[in-house]
Amino acid sequence: MLCADVTDEAACRRIFAVKGRPSVKPLALVLPSDAAVAARFVVSPDAGRLAERLWPGDLALLLPWREEREAGRYPWLGDGPAMVTRDPGPLGALAARTRNPVATSVVSRSDGATAAQRAPALSPAAVLAFAEAYNAPLDVLLDGGVCPLGVGLTVVDCTAEPVVTRAGAVHARAVEAALLEG
């Protein structure tokens, strides 16, 4: 993942530039705990069930900000609800150790002409090759090992009735089951 301190506009904008990512496709926000999520976002009962049963993990929830002005402070997270996740691995550990939340996106070219350019980097060596190929400044490379899935986050819009808006590592039926468990 390419990561930046969410309060560092220049670093967040560099992620968009390095990826060739359109500005209308916001970054994800990694938070260290459910309490940190609840402090910034409105967590509906359905969103709470998904978080309780599927976080930390390969699931992101589109959540409305508690205070609308917060969305304006971080336009790289979108102009409406933010895509929020909790990670069980090195990214979650990083989020737990930083003062400010982590904005992130997968290491790949959004505007890649070939499938290989659009495919995510799945190993530290692939991240280094990406950084070299696209002149991406890396201040730190955290080696989390090889990513075995190679599939992105499942995204569920929780601003109203929960809807899977992007299929990913968490199957839609697992989302459905988590919502039905009472």
PDB file of C-alpha atoms in Angstrom:
ATOM      1  CA  MET A   1       0.000   0.000   0.000  1.00  0.00           C
ATOM      2  CA  LEU A   2       1.029   3.574  -0.600  1.00  0.00           C
ATOM      3  CA  CYS A   3       0.403   5.447   2.647  1.00  0.00           C
ATOM      4  CA  ALA A   4       0.483   9.007   3.911  1.00  0.00           C
ATOM      5  CA  ASP A   5      -0.423  10.945   7.020  1.00  0.00           C
ATOM      6  CA  VAL A   6      -3.999  12.002   6.235  1.00  0.00           C
ATOM      7  CA  THR A   7      -3.217  15.553   7.422  1.00  0.00           C
ATOM      8  CA  ASP A   8      -0.312  15.922   4.954  1.00  0.00           C
ATOM      9  CA  GLU A   9      -1.958  17.242   1.791  1.00  0.00           C
ATOM     10  CA  ALA A  10       1.210  17.144  -0.300  1.00  0.00           C
ATOM     11  CA  ALA A  11       1.895  13.495   0.595  1.00  0.00           C
ATOM     12  CA  CYS A  12      -1.709  12.490  -0.141  1.00  0.00           C
ATOM     13  CA  ARG A  13      -1.639  14.313  -3.471  1.00  0.00           C
ATOM     14  CA  ARG A  14       1.635  12.516  -4.347  1.00  0.00           C
ATOM     15  CA  ILE A  15      -0.208   9.194  -4.024  1.00  0.00           C
ATOM     16  CA  PHE A  16      -2.694  10.369  -6.677  1.00  0.00           C
ATOM     17  CA  ALA A  17       0.121  11.561  -8.950  1.00  0.00           C
ATOM     18  CA  VAL A  18       2.251   8.405  -8.637  1.00  0.00           C
ATOM     19  CA  LYS A  19      -0.739   6.162  -9.303  1.00  0.00           C
ATOM     20  CA  GLY A  20      -2.205   8.248 -12.119  1.00  0.00           C
ATOM     21  CA  ARG A  21      -5.348   8.136  -9.958  1.00  0.00           C
ATOM     22  CA  PRO A  22      -8.275  10.428 -10.759  1.00  0.00           C
ATOM     23  CA  SER A  23      -9.074  12.868  -7.952  1.00  0.00           C
ATOM     24  CA  VAL A  24     -12.674  11.616  -7.867  1.00  0.00           C
ATOM     25  CA  LYS A  25     -11.438   8.210  -6.631  1.00  0.00           C
ATOM     26  CA  PRO A  26     -10.655   8.879  -2.958  1.00  0.00           C
ATOM     27  CA  LEU A  27      -8.057   7.244  -0.755  1.00  0.00           C
ATOM     28  CA  ALA A  28      -9.009   4.869   2.058  1.00  0.00           C
ATOM     29  CA  LEU A  29      -8.589   5.808   5.705  1.00  0.00           C
ATOM     30  CA  VAL A  30      -7.032   3.250   8.054  1.00  0.00           C
ATOM     31  CA  LEU A  31      -7.938   3.732  11.697  1.00  0.00           C
ATOM     32  CA  PRO A  32      -6.425   1.848  14.643  1.00  0.00           C
ATOM     33  CA  SER A  33      -9.576   0.918  16.574  1.00  0.00           C
ATOM     34  CA  ASP A  34     -13.351   0.768  16.529  1.00  0.00           C
ATOM     35  CA  ALA A  35     -13.326   3.630  19.053  1.00  0.00           C
ATOM     36  CA  ALA A  36     -11.299   5.778  16.636  1.00  0.00           C
ATOM     37  CA  VAL A  37     -13.830   5.015  13.901  1.00  0.00           C
ATOM     38  CA  ALA A  38     -16.792   5.885  16.145  1.00  0.00           C
ATOM     39  CA  ALA A  39     -15.122   9.135  17.226  1.00  0.00           C
ATOM     40  CA  ARG A  40     -14.972  10.428  13.624  1.00  0.00           C
ATOM     41  CA  PHE A  41     -17.832   8.671  11.852  1.00  0.00           C
ATOM     42  CA  VAL A  42     -21.494   7.822  12.245  1.00  0.00           C
ATOM     43  CA  VAL A  43     -21.596   4.068  12.735  1.00  0.00           C
ATOM     44  CA  SER A  44     -25.104   2.737  12.124  1.00  0.00           C
ATOM     45  CA  PRO A  45     -26.199  -0.504  13.784  1.00  0.00           C
ATOM     46  CA  ASP A  46     -25.568  -2.333  10.474  1.00  0.00           C
ATOM     47  CA  ALA A  47     -22.107  -0.784  10.108  1.00  0.00           C
ATOM     48  CA  GLY A  48     -21.416  -1.738  13.723  1.00  0.00           C
ATOM     49  CA  ARG A  49     -22.346  -5.374  13.023  1.00  0.00           C
ATOM     50  CA  LEU A  50     -20.053  -5.457   9.988  1.00  0.00           C
ATOM     51  CA  ALA A  51     -17.207  -3.918  11.984  1.00  0.00           C
ATOM     52  CA  GLU A  52     -17.722  -6.295  14.904  1.00  0.00           C
ATOM     53  CA  ARG A  53     -17.817  -9.402  12.726  1.00  0.00           C
ATOM     54  CA  LEU A  54     -15.462  -8.591   9.842  1.00  0.00           C
ATOM     55  CA  TRP A  55     -12.871  -6.133  11.190  1.00  0.00           C
ATOM     56  CA  PRO A  56      -9.999  -5.959  11.224  1.00  0.00           C
ATOM     57  CA  GLY A  57      -9.843  -7.394   7.756  1.00  0.00           C
ATOM     58  CA  ASP A  58     -10.282  -6.878   4.035  1.00  0.00           C
ATOM     59  CA  LEU A  59     -13.419  -4.783   4.328  1.00  0.00           C
ATOM     60  CA  ALA A  60     -13.916  -1.034   3.990  1.00  0.00           C
ATOM     61  CA  LEU A  61     -17.063   0.771   5.028  1.00  0.00           C
ATOM     62  CA  LEU A  62     -18.297   3.992   3.442  1.00  0.00           C
ATOM     63  CA  LEU A  63     -19.273   5.997   6.512  1.00  0.00           C
ATOM     64  CA  PRO A  64     -20.631   9.522   6.975  1.00  0.00           C
ATOM     65  CA  TRP A  65     -18.498  11.915   9.000  1.00  0.00           C
ATOM     66  CA  ARG A  66     -19.769  12.895  12.455  1.00  0.00           C
ATOM     67  CA  GLU A  67     -18.930  16.483  11.576  1.00  0.00           C
ATOM     68  CA  GLU A  68     -19.374  17.464   7.914  1.00  0.00           C
ATOM     69  CA  ARG A  69     -16.560  20.005   8.114  1.00  0.00           C
ATOM     70  CA  GLU A  70     -14.144  17.107   8.618  1.00  0.00           C
ATOM     71  CA  ALA A  71     -14.823  15.909   5.053  1.00  0.00           C
ATOM     72  CA  GLY A  72     -13.762  19.320   3.776  1.00  0.00           C
ATOM     73  CA  ARG A  73     -10.484  19.092   5.673  1.00  0.00           C
ATOM     74  CA  TYR A  74      -9.487  15.943   3.767  1.00  0.00           C
ATOM     75  CA  PRO A  75     -10.721  16.218   0.164  1.00  0.00           C
ATOM     76  CA  TRP A  76      -8.428  13.319  -0.841  1.00  0.00           C
ATOM     77  CA  LEU A  77     -10.824  11.093   1.153  1.00  0.00           C
ATOM     78  CA  GLY A  78     -13.759  12.235  -1.009  1.00  0.00           C
ATOM     79  CA  ASP A  79     -16.400  14.891  -0.684  1.00  0.00           C
ATOM     80  CA  GLY A  80     -18.993  12.721   1.049  1.00  0.00           C
ATOM     81  CA  PRO A  81     -18.650   9.617   3.166  1.00  0.00           C
ATOM     82  CA  ALA A  82     -15.150   8.267   3.664  1.00  0.00           C
ATOM     83  CA  MET A  83     -13.908   4.749   2.912  1.00  0.00           C
ATOM     84  CA  VAL A  84     -12.760   3.494   6.325  1.00  0.00           C
ATOM     85  CA  THR A  85     -11.008   0.256   7.218  1.00  0.00           C
ATOM     86  CA  ARG A  86      -9.135  -1.514   9.989  1.00  0.00           C
ATOM     87  CA  ASP A  87      -6.245  -3.759   9.016  1.00  0.00           C
ATOM     88  CA  PRO A  88      -5.064  -6.799  11.021  1.00  0.00           C
ATOM     89  CA  GLY A  89      -1.510  -6.677   9.681  1.00  0.00           C
ATOM     90  CA  PRO A  90       1.357  -4.229   9.346  1.00  0.00           C
ATOM     91  CA  LEU A  91      -0.872  -1.418   8.081  1.00  0.00           C
ATOM     92  CA  GLY A  92      -3.053  -1.656  11.182  1.00  0.00           C
ATOM     93  CA  ALA A  93       0.056  -1.699  13.362  1.00  0.00           C
ATOM     94  CA  LEU A  94       1.273   1.431  11.589  1.00  0.00           C
ATOM     95  CA  ALA A  95      -2.092   3.134  12.125  1.00  0.00           C
ATOM     96  CA  ALA A  96      -1.938   2.272  15.828  1.00  0.00           C
ATOM     97  CA  ARG A  97       1.503   3.882  16.166  1.00  0.00           C
ATOM     98  CA  THR A  98       0.914   7.127  14.282  1.00  0.00           C
ATOM     99  CA  ARG A  99      -0.464  10.358  15.674  1.00  0.00           C
ATOM    100  CA  ASN A 100      -2.688  10.968  12.642  1.00  0.00           C
ATOM    101  CA  PRO A 101      -4.741   8.466  10.651  1.00  0.00           C
ATOM    102  CA  VAL A 102      -3.243   6.822   7.585  1.00  0.00           C
ATOM    103  CA  ALA A 103      -4.590   7.524   4.078  1.00  0.00           C
ATOM    104  CA  THR A 104      -3.809   4.717   1.686  1.00  0.00           C
ATOM    105  CA  SER A 105      -4.203   3.125  -1.716  1.00  0.00           C
ATOM    106  CA  VAL A 106      -2.901  -0.037  -3.328  1.00  0.00           C
ATOM    107  CA  VAL A 107       0.431   0.128  -5.183  1.00  0.00           C
ATOM    108  CA  SER A 108      -0.655   0.091  -8.831  1.00  0.00           C
ATOM    109  CA  ARG A 109      -1.317   2.445 -11.722  1.00  0.00           C
ATOM    110  CA  SER A 110      -4.959   3.492 -11.919  1.00  0.00           C
ATOM    111  CA  ASP A 111      -4.396   4.696 -15.476  1.00  0.00           C
ATOM    112  CA  GLY A 112      -2.274   1.719 -16.539  1.00  0.00           C
ATOM    113  CA  ALA A 113      -2.509   0.813 -20.211  1.00  0.00           C
ATOM    114  CA  THR A 114      -2.023  -2.899 -19.468  1.00  0.00           C
ATOM    115  CA  ALA A 115      -3.506  -5.286 -16.938  1.00  0.00           C
ATOM    116  CA  ALA A 116      -0.025  -5.744 -15.454  1.00  0.00           C
ATOM    117  CA  GLN A 117       0.273  -1.984 -14.785  1.00  0.00           C
ATOM    118  CA  ARG A 118      -3.152  -1.937 -13.111  1.00  0.00           C
ATOM    119  CA  ALA A 119      -2.440  -5.058 -11.031  1.00  0.00           C
ATOM    120  CA  PRO A 120      -1.400  -4.493  -7.411  1.00  0.00           C
ATOM    121  CA  ALA A 121       2.178  -4.956  -6.272  1.00  0.00           C
ATOM    122  CA  LEU A 122       2.115  -8.093  -4.132  1.00  0.00           C
ATOM    123  CA  SER A 123       5.646  -8.172  -2.731  1.00  0.00           C
ATOM    124  CA  PRO A 124       8.250  -5.732  -1.431  1.00  0.00           C
ATOM    125  CA  ALA A 125      10.289  -6.284  -4.616  1.00  0.00           C
ATOM    126  CA  ALA A 126       7.259  -5.351  -6.740  1.00  0.00           C
ATOM    127  CA  VAL A 127       6.747  -2.201  -4.648  1.00  0.00           C
ATOM    128  CA  LEU A 128      10.381  -1.199  -5.227  1.00  0.00           C
ATOM    129  CA  ALA A 129      10.021  -1.868  -8.969  1.00  0.00           C
ATOM    130  CA  PHE A 130       6.862   0.294  -9.028  1.00  0.00           C
ATOM    131  CA  ALA A 131       8.632   3.092  -7.154  1.00  0.00           C
ATOM    132  CA  GLU A 132      11.508   3.016  -9.627  1.00  0.00           C
ATOM    133  CA  ALA A 133       9.297   2.799 -12.722  1.00  0.00           C
ATOM    134  CA  TYR A 134       7.053   5.697 -11.679  1.00  0.00           C
ATOM    135  CA  ASN A 135       9.567   7.826  -9.777  1.00  0.00           C
ATOM    136  CA  ALA A 136       7.613   7.357  -6.554  1.00  0.00           C
ATOM    137  CA  PRO A 137       9.402   8.784  -3.545  1.00  0.00           C
ATOM    138  CA  LEU A 138       9.385   6.227  -0.733  1.00  0.00           C
ATOM    139  CA  ASP A 139      10.302   7.599   2.670  1.00  0.00           C
ATOM    140  CA  VAL A 140       9.817   4.189   4.276  1.00  0.00           C
ATOM    141  CA  LEU A 141       9.150   0.691   2.973  1.00  0.00           C
ATOM    142  CA  LEU A 142       7.455  -1.504   5.544  1.00  0.00           C
ATOM    143  CA  ASP A 143       7.937  -5.111   4.505  1.00  0.00           C
ATOM    144  CA  GLY A 144       4.710  -6.938   5.247  1.00  0.00           C
ATOM    145  CA  GLY A 145       5.745  -9.913   3.154  1.00  0.00           C
ATOM    146  CA  VAL A 146       3.994 -11.248   0.082  1.00  0.00           C
ATOM    147  CA  CYS A 147       0.291 -10.426  -0.193  1.00  0.00           C
ATOM    148  CA  PRO A 148      -1.341 -13.812  -0.797  1.00  0.00           C
ATOM    149  CA  LEU A 149      -4.761 -12.599  -1.951  1.00  0.00           C
ATOM    150  CA  GLY A 150      -3.983 -10.022  -4.609  1.00  0.00           C
ATOM    151  CA  VAL A 151      -7.571  -8.822  -4.308  1.00  0.00           C
ATOM    152  CA  GLY A 152      -8.693  -5.427  -3.066  1.00  0.00           C
ATOM    153  CA  LEU A 153     -10.926  -4.513  -0.184  1.00  0.00           C
ATOM    154  CA  THR A 154     -14.610  -5.240  -0.356  1.00  0.00           C
ATOM    155  CA  VAL A 155     -16.388  -1.887   0.035  1.00  0.00           C
ATOM    156  CA  VAL A 156     -19.806  -1.620   1.662  1.00  0.00           C
ATOM    157  CA  ASP A 157     -21.728   1.650   1.547  1.00  0.00           C
ATOM    158  CA  CYS A 158     -23.194   2.068   5.035  1.00  0.00           C
ATOM    159  CA  THR A 159     -24.719   5.530   4.560  1.00  0.00           C
ATOM    160  CA  ALA A 160     -28.183   3.937   4.283  1.00  0.00           C
ATOM    161  CA  GLU A 161     -29.169   0.290   3.782  1.00  0.00           C
ATOM    162  CA  PRO A 162     -25.774  -1.499   3.421  1.00  0.00           C
ATOM    163  CA  VAL A 163     -24.817  -2.238  -0.193  1.00  0.00           C
ATOM    164  CA  VAL A 164     -21.638  -3.871  -1.501  1.00  0.00           C
ATOM    165  CA  THR A 165     -20.263  -1.270  -3.919  1.00  0.00           C
ATOM    166  CA  ARG A 166     -17.034  -3.100  -4.760  1.00  0.00           C
ATOM    167  CA  ALA A 167     -16.431  -6.810  -4.617  1.00  0.00           C
ATOM    168  CA  GLY A 168     -13.130  -7.819  -3.104  1.00  0.00           C
ATOM    169  CA  ALA A 169     -11.565 -10.237  -0.639  1.00  0.00           C
ATOM    170  CA  VAL A 170     -14.632 -10.454   1.628  1.00  0.00           C
ATOM    171  CA  HIS A 171     -17.379 -12.296  -0.234  1.00  0.00           C
ATOM    172  CA  ALA A 172     -20.775 -10.558  -0.534  1.00  0.00           C
ATOM    173  CA  ARG A 173     -22.401 -13.559   1.167  1.00  0.00           C
ATOM    174  CA  ALA A 174     -20.111 -13.065   4.183  1.00  0.00           C
ATOM    175  CA  VAL A 175     -21.290  -9.444   4.352  1.00  0.00           C
ATOM    176  CA  GLU A 176     -24.892 -10.629   4.137  1.00  0.00           C
ATOM    177  CA  ALA A 177     -24.344 -13.266   6.832  1.00  0.00           C
ATOM    178  CA  ALA A 178     -22.695 -10.729   9.160  1.00  0.00           C
ATOM    179  CA  LEU A 179     -25.673  -8.404   8.765  1.00  0.00           C
ATOM    180  CA  LEU A 180     -28.217 -11.186   9.407  1.00  0.00           C
ATOM    181  CA  GLU A 181     -26.575 -12.529  12.567  1.00  0.00           C
ATOM    182  CA  GLY A 182     -28.371 -10.953  15.422  1.00  0.00           C
TER     183      GLY A 182
END
